[in-house]
Every structure is written in C-alpha cells, then in structure tokens.
PDB file of C-alpha atoms in Angstrom:
ATOM      1  CA  GLN V   1     140.143  90.902  99.886  1.00 88.00           C
ATOM      2  CA  VAL V   2     142.902  88.716  99.287  1.00 95.00           C
ATOM      3  CA  GLN V   3     143.446  85.241 101.036  1.00 96.00           C
ATOM      4  CA  LEU V   4     146.585  83.507 100.764  1.00 97.00           C
ATOM      5  CA  VAL V   5     146.430  80.037 103.541  1.00 96.00           C
ATOM      6  CA  GLU V   6     148.636  77.961 103.691  1.00 95.00           C
ATOM      7  CA  PHE V   7     148.262  73.832 104.196  1.00 93.00           C
ATOM      8  CA  GLY V   8     150.501  70.936 105.158  1.00 94.00           C
ATOM      9  CA  GLY V   9     152.702  72.035 107.892  1.00 93.00           C
ATOM     10  CA  GLY V  10     153.337  69.468 110.543  1.00 97.00           C
ATOM     11  CA  PHE V  11     156.632  67.055 111.756  1.00 97.00           C
ATOM     12  CA  ALA V  12     158.697  65.176 110.440  1.00 97.00           C
ATOM     13  CA  GLN V  13     162.071  63.517 110.772  1.00 98.00           C
ATOM     14  CA  PRO V  14     165.245  64.052 109.796  1.00 98.00           C
ATOM     15  CA  GLY V  15     165.874  62.951 106.266  1.00 98.00           C
ATOM     16  CA  GLY V  16     161.917  62.945 105.724  1.00 98.00           C
ATOM     17  CA  SER V  17     159.628  64.774 103.747  1.00 98.00           C
ATOM     18  CA  LEU V  18     156.280  67.362 103.352  1.00 98.00           C
ATOM     19  CA  ARG V  19     154.934  68.967 100.903  1.00 98.00           C
ATOM     20  CA  LEU V  20     153.147  72.609 101.850  1.00 98.00           C
ATOM     21  CA  SER V  21     149.981  74.268  99.545  1.00 98.00           C
ATOM     22  CA  CYS V  22     149.561  78.151  99.815  1.00 98.00           C
ATOM     23  CA  ALA V  23     145.995  78.913  97.936  1.00 97.00           C
ATOM     24  CA  ALA V  24     145.281  82.150  97.023  1.00 97.00           C
ATOM     25  CA  SER V  25     141.142  83.165  96.709  1.00 96.00           C
ATOM     26  CA  GLY V  26     139.903  86.135  96.478  1.00 94.00           C
ATOM     27  CA  SER V  27     139.070  89.389  94.253  1.00 92.00           C
ATOM     28  CA  ILE V  28     142.422  88.256  92.396  1.00 93.00           C
ATOM     29  CA  PHE V  29     143.035  89.751  89.289  1.00 93.00           C
ATOM     30  CA  ALA V  30     146.044  88.348  88.274  1.00 93.00           C
ATOM     31  CA  ILE V  31     149.376  87.066  90.273  1.00 95.00           C
ATOM     32  CA  TYR V  32     152.546  87.474  89.301  1.00 96.00           C
ATOM     33  CA  ASP V  33     155.958  86.007  91.580  1.00 97.00           C
ATOM     34  CA  MET V  34     154.960  83.880  94.436  1.00 98.00           C
ATOM     35  CA  ASN V  35     157.509  83.425  97.347  1.00 98.00           C
ATOM     36  CA  TRP V  36     157.961  81.133 100.362  1.00 98.00           C
ATOM     37  CA  TYR V  37     159.398  82.509 103.349  1.00 98.00           C
ATOM     38  CA  ARG V  38     160.360  81.263 106.436  1.00 98.00           C
ATOM     39  CA  GLN V  39     161.225  82.278 110.425  1.00 98.00           C
ATOM     40  CA  ALA V  40     163.107  80.233 113.115  1.00 96.00           C
ATOM     41  CA  PRO V  41     162.820  81.414 116.212  1.00 91.00           C
ATOM     42  CA  GLY V  42     164.810  84.204 116.366  1.00 93.00           C
ATOM     43  CA  ASN V  43     166.152  84.822 113.470  1.00 95.00           C
ATOM     44  CA  GLN V  44     165.004  87.177 110.649  1.00 96.00           C
ATOM     45  CA  ARG V  45     162.317  86.001 108.016  1.00 97.00           C
ATOM     46  CA  GLU V  46     164.222  84.894 105.395  1.00 97.00           C
ATOM     47  CA  LEU V  47     163.271  83.397 101.470  1.00 98.00           C
ATOM     48  CA  VAL V  48     163.517  80.274 100.538  1.00 98.00           C
ATOM     49  CA  ALA V  49     162.077  79.665  97.070  1.00 98.00           C
ATOM     50  CA  SER V  50     160.831  81.778  94.425  1.00 98.00           C
ATOM     51  CA  ILE V  51     158.541  80.930  90.880  1.00 98.00           C
ATOM     52  CA  THR V  52     157.410  83.313  88.553  1.00 97.00           C
ATOM     53  CA  HIS V  53     153.772  82.763  86.527  1.00 95.00           C
ATOM     54  CA  GLY V  54     155.863  81.366  83.842  1.00 95.00           C
ATOM     55  CA  GLY V  55     157.269  78.834  86.292  1.00 95.00           C
ATOM     56  CA  THR V  56     161.009  79.568  86.322  1.00 98.00           C
ATOM     57  CA  THR V  57     162.411  79.010  90.094  1.00 98.00           C
ATOM     58  CA  THR V  58     165.153  80.806  92.432  1.00 98.00           C
ATOM     59  CA  TYR V  59     165.935  78.911  95.850  1.00 98.00           C
ATOM     60  CA  ASP V  60     168.188  79.298  98.778  1.00 98.00           C
ATOM     61  CA  ASP V  61     171.326  77.808  98.644  1.00 98.00           C
ATOM     62  CA  SER V  62     170.453  76.340 102.080  1.00 97.00           C
ATOM     63  CA  VAL V  63     167.073  74.398  99.937  1.00 98.00           C
ATOM     64  CA  LYS V  64     168.827  73.567  97.029  1.00 98.00           C
ATOM     65  CA  GLY V  65     168.258  70.016  95.565  1.00 97.00           C
ATOM     66  CA  ARG V  66     165.645  68.984  98.533  1.00 98.00           C
ATOM     67  CA  PHE V  67     162.740  71.398  97.866  1.00 98.00           C
ATOM     68  CA  THR V  68     160.977  72.036  94.945  1.00 98.00           C
ATOM     69  CA  ILE V  69     158.349  74.750  94.692  1.00 98.00           C
ATOM     70  CA  SER V  70     155.880  74.653  92.007  1.00 98.00           C
ATOM     71  CA  ARG V  71     152.506  76.438  90.879  1.00 97.00           C
ATOM     72  CA  ASP V  72     149.081  75.453  89.420  1.00 97.00           C
ATOM     73  CA  ASN V  73     147.870  78.630  87.893  1.00 96.00           C
ATOM     74  CA  VAL V  74     144.406  77.521  87.569  1.00 95.00           C
ATOM     75  CA  LYS V  75     143.960  76.803  90.863  1.00 96.00           C
ATOM     76  CA  ASN V  76     145.870  79.933  92.232  1.00 96.00           C
ATOM     77  CA  THR V  77     148.207  78.020  94.603  1.00 97.00           C
ATOM     78  CA  VAL V  78     151.733  77.531  95.144  1.00 98.00           C
ATOM     79  CA  TYR V  79     153.726  74.574  96.826  1.00 98.00           C
ATOM     80  CA  LEU V  80     157.090  73.963  97.963  1.00 98.00           C
ATOM     81  CA  GLN V  81     157.925  70.241  97.841  1.00 98.00           C
ATOM     82  CA  MET V  82     160.367  69.714 101.092  1.00 98.00           C
ATOM     83  CA  ASN V  83     162.531  66.778 100.936  1.00 98.00           C
ATOM     84  CA  SER V  84     165.343  65.572 103.468  1.00 98.00           C
ATOM     85  CA  LEU V  85     164.834  67.793 105.824  1.00 98.00           C
ATOM     86  CA  LYS V  86     166.567  68.876 108.618  1.00 98.00           C
ATOM     87  CA  PRO V  87     166.377  70.119 111.982  1.00 97.00           C
ATOM     88  CA  GLU V  88     167.668  73.210 110.265  1.00 96.00           C
ATOM     89  CA  ASP V  89     164.493  73.417 108.481  1.00 98.00           C
ATOM     90  CA  THR V  90     162.742  74.342 111.777  1.00 98.00           C
ATOM     91  CA  ALA V  91     160.832  77.197 111.492  1.00 98.00           C
ATOM     92  CA  VAL V  92     157.048  78.831 110.331  1.00 98.00           C
ATOM     93  CA  TYR V  93     156.510  78.734 106.665  1.00 98.00           C
ATOM     94  CA  TYR V  94     154.785  81.559 105.143  1.00 98.00           C
ATOM     95  CA  CYS V  95     153.896  82.318 101.786  1.00 98.00           C
ATOM     96  CA  ALA V  96     154.117  85.197 100.049  1.00 98.00           C
ATOM     97  CA  GLY V  97     152.591  86.578  96.727  1.00 96.00           C
ATOM     98  CA  TYR V  98     152.681  89.487  93.824  1.00 96.00           C
ATOM     99  CA  ILE V  99     148.566  89.801  92.932  1.00 96.00           C
ATOM    100  CA  SER V 100     146.462  92.283  91.578  1.00 94.00           C
ATOM    101  CA  THR V 101     142.863  93.101  92.203  1.00 91.00           C
ATOM    102  CA  GLY V 102     142.553  94.732  89.248  1.00 87.00           C
ATOM    103  CA  ARG V 103     143.457  95.768  85.918  1.00 80.00           C
ATOM    104  CA  ILE V 104     143.911  99.422  87.311  1.00 83.00           C
ATOM    105  CA  THR V 105     145.276  98.776  90.252  1.00 81.00           C
ATOM    106  CA  GLY V 106     148.622  98.016  91.576  1.00 83.00           C
ATOM    107  CA  THR V 107     150.036  94.916  92.959  1.00 91.00           C
ATOM    108  CA  ARG V 108     151.279  94.164  95.883  1.00 93.00           C
ATOM    109  CA  LEU V 109     152.816  91.747  98.269  1.00 96.00           C
ATOM    110  CA  TYR V 110     149.704  89.388 100.649  1.00 97.00           C
ATOM    111  CA  TRP V 111     151.064  87.189 103.338  1.00 97.00           C
ATOM    112  CA  GLY V 112     149.532  84.283 104.444  1.00 97.00           C
ATOM    113  CA  GLN V 113     149.010  83.447 107.729  1.00 96.00           C
ATOM    114  CA  GLY V 114     152.348  81.080 108.286  1.00 96.00           C
ATOM    115  CA  THR V 115     152.335  77.155 108.875  1.00 97.00           C
ATOM    116  CA  GLN V 116     154.736  75.780 111.747  1.00 97.00           C
ATOM    117  CA  VAL V 117     157.353  72.817 110.115  1.00 98.00           C
ATOM    118  CA  THR V 118     159.501  70.798 112.699  1.00 98.00           C
ATOM    119  CA  VAL V 119     162.398  68.457 112.026  1.00 98.00           C
ATOM    120  CA  SER V 120     162.909  66.430 115.110  1.00 96.00           C
ATOM    121  CA  SER V 121     164.306  62.867 116.014  1.00 94.00           C
TER     122      SER V 121
END
C-alpha cells in the first residue's frame, strides 16, 4: 500500500508565498515522475508542475517563474514553492506520483488527498 500525504496548504494574500510538501510512504520500490495538480471550483484538474527522478522540471505557463517544484529522493518527498501568489491560484492542490511497489509489479499513478490553497486580500 502506498500513501501520499500533502502538507502546507492554507491562506495567503496576493503576492505572498506558500510551500507545499507531499510525502510518499508505504511499500515503495521506486518513485518516478512526481507532479502537482490543482483544481479550482467548476474547473477541471490541471497539471501545474512535474519533476522527474533526476530533477528535470516542467511547469504550466500560468505558474512559470513563480512556482518551483523540487524533490528529496531520500525522503520520498516532493515540494512546491509558490511565490507571487495570485487569487487565480486558489484551488485544491494534489500531488501525484508514478510509483512502483516491486521489481515485477507495474507502475501506477498514486494521488494525495489534496490541500486547499486560498489566495485573497
């Protein structure tokens, strides 16, 4: 069994910062790409940022230059540093990771439970 647990959501004023963390635990053999998604009310879930095991990152255009994704492969944790926050960043943020639970088992995408980020003055 694999669990992803997010921390760090909350409230911020426009221009402020928040840092999200997501820790993976359980029967983990390997963790490959890890991602942060977000879903605002009435919108579809969208991919915000991704990071490979080796540290290559990609970002949605809406967060480039403001958000930074990073990971600690020893701690099985991925982070999302969010700076210069805007009201339109308000959403539930989910981490997701492609994780293998064994040498011969397949790799699947596991999801965290989500954490609310609210940006408002």
